[in-house]
Structures are given as C-alpha cells and as structure tokens.
Amino acid sequence: MMVLHHSPTSPYVRKVMILLMESGMSDQVELSAAMGTPVDPGTMPIGANPLGKIPALERPDGCTLYDSRVITRYLATLATDGPAFYPDGPRLWEVLTLEATADGILDAAILMRYETALRPEAAQSSAWIEGQWSKVDRALDTLEARWMGHLSGPLCIGQIAVGCALGYLDFRHDARNWRATRPSLTDWYERFSQRPSMQATPPA
Ligand code: 99T
C-alpha cells in the first residue's frame, strides 16, 4: 500500500487527494498525518522527504516521491479510469503552465503566511509580503484574462491546481478579497468547488 504524508491544511496535498478521488484511486493510498513548519519540522516526514515538506508519497516498490507535481504525474500514470489529467499533444504544455501558475500562487501565498505566522512582528517585512502578493495578484489577473477558456474545458491537472490555489486564498488570505476584480474566475470557482472531490477536501 502506498502512504501519503498528509495534512488537511496543505493545498499541495489537496491536489493529490483530488486527483486520487477523480480517478477512483483513493483506496490505493493510506494517509499518514504530518504537521510542521520551516522553523519546527514537528512530525514532518523528514526521513521520507529531506526537504521536510508534504505531500510525500511512499511506495512499496520504488523511491518516495515528492513534490506534489511529481506525485500527481505519477498517480496519473496508474489511473486506468477517469479524465486525461495530462493531455497529449501541444495542449500538455498549456496544462503544465496553468499548473505552474497555480502552484506559483500557492508558493507566494504560503511564504506570506509563514512570514506573518512564524516570524516575530518586528522582524516581518511588509515590502516583502506585498511583493509576494503582487505575484499572486498578477497571476490571478492572468487567469482571468487568458485562461478562462482552458479552465472551462475538460478536467486537467491545471484546473485542479487552480481550484486548490483559490481555496487556499480563501482559507488564509480572505481579507485580500481576490474575487473583487475577477468575475469570470469567481464564477468558475463557484462551479468547480461544487465537485465532490473539492467538497470532500476543505482546508481545515
Ligand atoms: O516548508 C516547510 O517546511 C513545510 N511546509 C510544507 O510542507 C508545505 C505544506 S502547505 N508544503 C509545501 O511547501 C510543498 C511545496 C512543494 N513544491 C509541492 O509539494 O508542490 C502548508 C500551508 C499552511 O498550513 O497554510
């Protein structure tokens, strides 16, 4: 049985969970709870992933996989049912870029979270925090302006990553009100978040 090091607050873990559910493979993976941060690895699986991050996927017949992009791509090769998360042909490069855009939103949003949650207030840099938010802001504008057609197409790993990124913004950065200037993305997310796989994996 494969073991997925997991936390319900992690949007990267959520990408993996959604892919498992959408492809009917949830029963092939056992979850192992992990919690920790860069300043205190806590119960993070540092033996399985030297970077001390989750998700990490231990396999009985091969090396432990990390990070989320490697894990989702691997699991998609095992799926015998369900959508083509990584479509063939030139569309693949679009899907991977959409995924990288969503993961980049997450990377910036998590750095903001760590800055405020883990550093003493006097050591926090608002310029640095706002610099990270600028990345999120520009990426969201790009999704709204250029990617709506793609987001409305067949389910792919890019859509899953965007759904998890927007869910994380609601979870940790609600006050930034990402919906204010993005009506199309707002509508899309409203629909996407109704999927049973999204409903089953709320950040908590
Ligand atoms: O950075 C650390 O030491 C611990 N953090 C993590 O493990 C986070 C959990 S999200 N995961 C990643 O940073 C993985 C990133 C990697 N590129 C991937 O797997 O795609 C915690 C969010 C929160 O609690 O707000």
Coordinates of C-alpha atoms and ligand atoms in Angstrom, one line a residue:
M1 CA 0.0 0.0 0.0
M2 CA 1.3 3.5 -0.8
V3 CA 1.4 6.0 2.1
L4 CA 0.7 9.7 1.6
H5 CA 2.0 12.1 4.2
H6 CA -0.9 14.4 4.6
S7 CA -2.3 17.5 6.3
P8 CA -5.8 18.9 5.7
T9 CA -4.3 22.5 5.6
S10 CA -2.0 21.8 2.7
P11 CA -3.2 22.8 -0.7
Y12 CA -0.4 20.8 -2.3
V13 CA -1.7 17.7 -0.5
R14 CA -5.2 18.7 -1.7
K15 CA -4.1 18.5 -5.3
V16 CA -3.1 14.9 -4.8
M17 CA -6.3 14.0 -2.9
I18 CA -8.4 15.4 -5.6
L19 CA -6.6 13.6 -8.4
L20 CA -7.0 10.3 -6.4
M21 CA -10.7 10.9 -5.9
E22 CA -11.3 12.0 -9.5
S23 CA -9.7 8.8 -10.8
G24 CA -11.3 6.5 -8.2
M25 CA -7.9 5.5 -6.6
S26 CA -8.4 6.8 -3.1
D27 CA -8.4 3.2 -1.7
Q28 CA -4.9 2.6 -3.0
V29 CA -3.3 5.1 -0.6
E30 CA -3.1 5.2 3.2
L31 CA -2.9 8.6 4.8
S32 CA -0.3 9.5 7.5
A33 CA -0.8 12.7 9.4
A34 CA 2.1 15.2 9.4
M35 CA 2.5 18.7 10.7
G36 CA 5.4 21.1 10.8
T37 CA 6.9 24.3 9.5
P38 CA 10.3 25.6 8.3
V39 CA 11.1 26.6 11.9
D40 CA 9.9 23.4 13.5
P41 CA 9.6 20.3 11.4
G42 CA 7.4 18.7 14.0
T43 CA 6.0 15.4 12.6
M44 CA 7.0 16.2 9.0
P45 CA 8.4 13.0 7.3
I46 CA 12.0 14.2 7.1
G47 CA 13.1 10.6 6.7
A48 CA 11.0 10.2 3.5
N49 CA 11.5 13.8 2.2
P50 CA 14.7 15.5 3.3
L51 CA 13.1 18.8 2.5
G52 CA 10.7 18.2 5.3
K53 CA 7.6 19.1 3.2
I54 CA 4.3 17.4 2.4
P55 CA 3.0 15.8 0.3
A56 CA 5.4 12.9 0.1
L57 CA 4.3 9.5 -1.3
E58 CA 6.0 6.4 0.0
R59 CA 5.7 3.4 -2.4
P60 CA 6.3 -0.3 -1.7
D61 CA 8.1 -0.7 -5.0
G62 CA 10.2 2.4 -5.5
C63 CA 11.6 5.6 -4.1
T64 CA 9.5 8.0 -2.1
L65 CA 8.0 10.7 -4.4
Y66 CA 7.8 14.4 -3.7
D67 CA 6.8 17.2 -4.6
S68 CA 3.1 17.4 -5.5
R69 CA 3.8 17.8 -9.2
V70 CA 5.8 14.6 -9.3
I71 CA 3.2 12.7 -7.2
T72 CA 0.2 13.8 -9.3
R73 CA 2.0 12.9 -12.5
Y74 CA 3.0 9.5 -11.2
L75 CA -0.5 8.7 -9.9
A76 CA -2.0 9.8 -13.3
T77 CA 0.1 7.0 -14.9
L78 CA -1.5 4.5 -12.6
A79 CA -5.1 5.7 -13.3
T80 CA -7.0 3.3 -15.6
D81 CA -10.2 5.3 -15.4
G82 CA -11.2 9.0 -15.4
P83 CA -10.0 12.1 -17.2
A84 CA -6.7 12.8 -19.0
F85 CA -5.2 14.9 -16.3
Y86 CA -2.1 15.4 -18.6
P87 CA -3.5 15.5 -22.2
D88 CA -1.4 14.5 -25.2
G89 CA -0.1 16.9 -27.8
P90 CA 0.5 20.6 -27.6
R91 CA -2.2 21.1 -25.0
L92 CA 0.1 19.4 -22.5
W93 CA 2.3 22.5 -22.4
E94 CA -0.6 24.7 -21.7
V95 CA -1.9 22.5 -18.9
L96 CA 1.6 22.4 -17.3
T97 CA 1.9 26.2 -17.5
L98 CA -1.6 26.6 -15.9
E99 CA -0.5 24.2 -13.2
A100 CA 2.8 26.2 -12.7
T101 CA 0.8 29.4 -12.5
A102 CA -1.5 28.0 -9.7
D103 CA 1.5 26.5 -7.8
G104 CA 3.3 29.8 -8.1
I105 CA 0.2 31.5 -6.5
L106 CA 0.5 28.9 -3.7
D107 CA 4.2 29.3 -3.2
A108 CA 3.8 33.1 -2.8
A109 CA 0.7 32.8 -0.6
I110 CA 2.5 30.3 1.7
L111 CA 5.6 32.5 2.0
M112 CA 3.2 35.3 3.1
R113 CA 1.6 33.0 5.6
Y114 CA 4.9 31.9 7.1
E115 CA 6.2 35.4 7.3
T116 CA 3.2 36.5 9.4
A117 CA 2.6 33.3 11.3
L118 CA 6.2 32.3 12.1
R119 CA 8.3 35.5 12.4
P120 CA 8.1 37.9 15.3
E121 CA 6.2 41.0 14.3
A122 CA 9.2 43.3 14.5
A123 CA 11.1 41.1 12.0
Q124 CA 8.4 41.0 9.4
S125 CA 8.8 42.9 6.2
S126 CA 5.7 44.4 4.7
A127 CA 7.5 45.2 1.5
W128 CA 8.4 41.6 1.1
I129 CA 4.8 40.5 2.0
E130 CA 3.4 42.9 -0.6
G131 CA 5.9 41.7 -3.1
Q132 CA 4.6 38.2 -2.7
W133 CA 1.0 39.4 -3.0
S134 CA 1.9 41.2 -6.3
K135 CA 2.9 37.9 -7.7
V136 CA -0.5 36.4 -6.7
D137 CA -2.3 39.5 -8.0
R138 CA -0.7 39.4 -11.4
A139 CA -1.2 35.6 -11.7
L140 CA -4.9 35.9 -10.8
D141 CA -5.3 38.7 -13.4
T142 CA -3.6 36.4 -16.0
L143 CA -6.0 33.6 -15.2
E144 CA -9.0 36.0 -15.6
A145 CA -7.7 37.5 -18.9
R146 CA -6.2 34.5 -20.7
W147 CA -7.1 31.1 -19.1
M148 CA -10.8 31.1 -18.8
G149 CA -11.4 29.0 -21.9
H150 CA -8.9 26.5 -20.7
L151 CA -10.4 26.4 -17.2
S152 CA -13.8 25.7 -18.7
G153 CA -12.5 22.8 -20.8
P154 CA -12.1 19.1 -19.8
L155 CA -10.8 18.4 -16.3
C156 CA -7.0 18.6 -16.2
I157 CA -4.2 18.9 -13.5
G158 CA -4.1 22.7 -14.2
Q159 CA -7.8 23.1 -13.2
I160 CA -7.2 21.1 -10.0
A161 CA -4.2 23.2 -9.1
V162 CA -6.1 26.5 -9.7
G163 CA -9.1 25.2 -7.6
C164 CA -6.7 24.4 -4.7
A165 CA -4.9 27.7 -5.0
L166 CA -8.2 29.7 -4.9
G167 CA -9.4 27.6 -1.9
Y168 CA -6.1 28.4 -0.1
L169 CA -6.5 32.1 -0.7
D170 CA -10.0 31.9 0.9
F171 CA -8.5 29.9 3.8
R172 CA -5.5 32.1 4.7
H173 CA -5.9 35.4 2.8
D174 CA -9.6 36.0 2.7
A175 CA -9.1 39.7 3.6
R176 CA -7.4 40.3 0.2
N177 CA -10.7 39.6 -1.5
W178 CA -9.3 38.1 -4.7
R179 CA -12.8 37.9 -6.3
A180 CA -13.3 41.7 -6.4
T181 CA -11.9 42.3 -9.9
R182 CA -12.3 38.8 -11.3
P183 CA -15.9 37.9 -12.1
S184 CA -15.1 35.1 -14.6
L185 CA -12.7 33.4 -12.2
T186 CA -15.2 33.8 -9.4
D187 CA -18.0 32.1 -11.4
W188 CA -15.7 29.3 -12.5
Y189 CA -14.6 28.7 -8.9
E190 CA -18.2 28.7 -7.7
R191 CA -18.9 25.8 -10.1
F192 CA -15.6 24.0 -9.7
S193 CA -15.9 24.0 -5.9
Q194 CA -19.1 22.0 -6.1
R195 CA -17.2 19.0 -7.4
P196 CA -17.5 16.2 -4.8
S197 CA -13.7 15.9 -4.7
M198 CA -13.5 19.6 -3.7
Q199 CA -16.3 19.3 -1.2
A200 CA -14.6 16.3 0.4
T201 CA -11.2 18.2 0.9
P202 CA -11.9 21.6 2.5
P203 CA -8.8 23.1 4.2
A204 CA -9.2 22.9 7.9
Ligands
99T1 O1 8.2 24.3 4.2 C1 8.1 23.5 5.2 O2 9.0 23.3 6.0 C2 6.7 22.8 5.5 N1 5.7 23.2 4.5 C3 5.1 22.3 3.7 O3 5.3 21.1 3.8 C4 4.0 22.8 2.8 C5 2.7 22.5 3.4 S1 1.4 23.6 2.9 N2 4.2 22.1 1.6 C6 5.0 22.6 0.6 O4 5.5 23.7 0.7 C7 5.1 21.8 -0.6 C8 5.6 22.5 -1.8 C9 6.1 21.6 -3.0 N3 6.5 22.5 -4.1 C10 4.9 20.7 -3.5 O5 4.7 19.7 -2.9 O6 4.3 21.1 -4.5 C11 1.0 24.4 4.4 C12 0.1 25.5 4.2 C13 -0.5 26.1 5.5 O7 -0.5 25.4 6.5 O8 -1.0 27.2 5.5

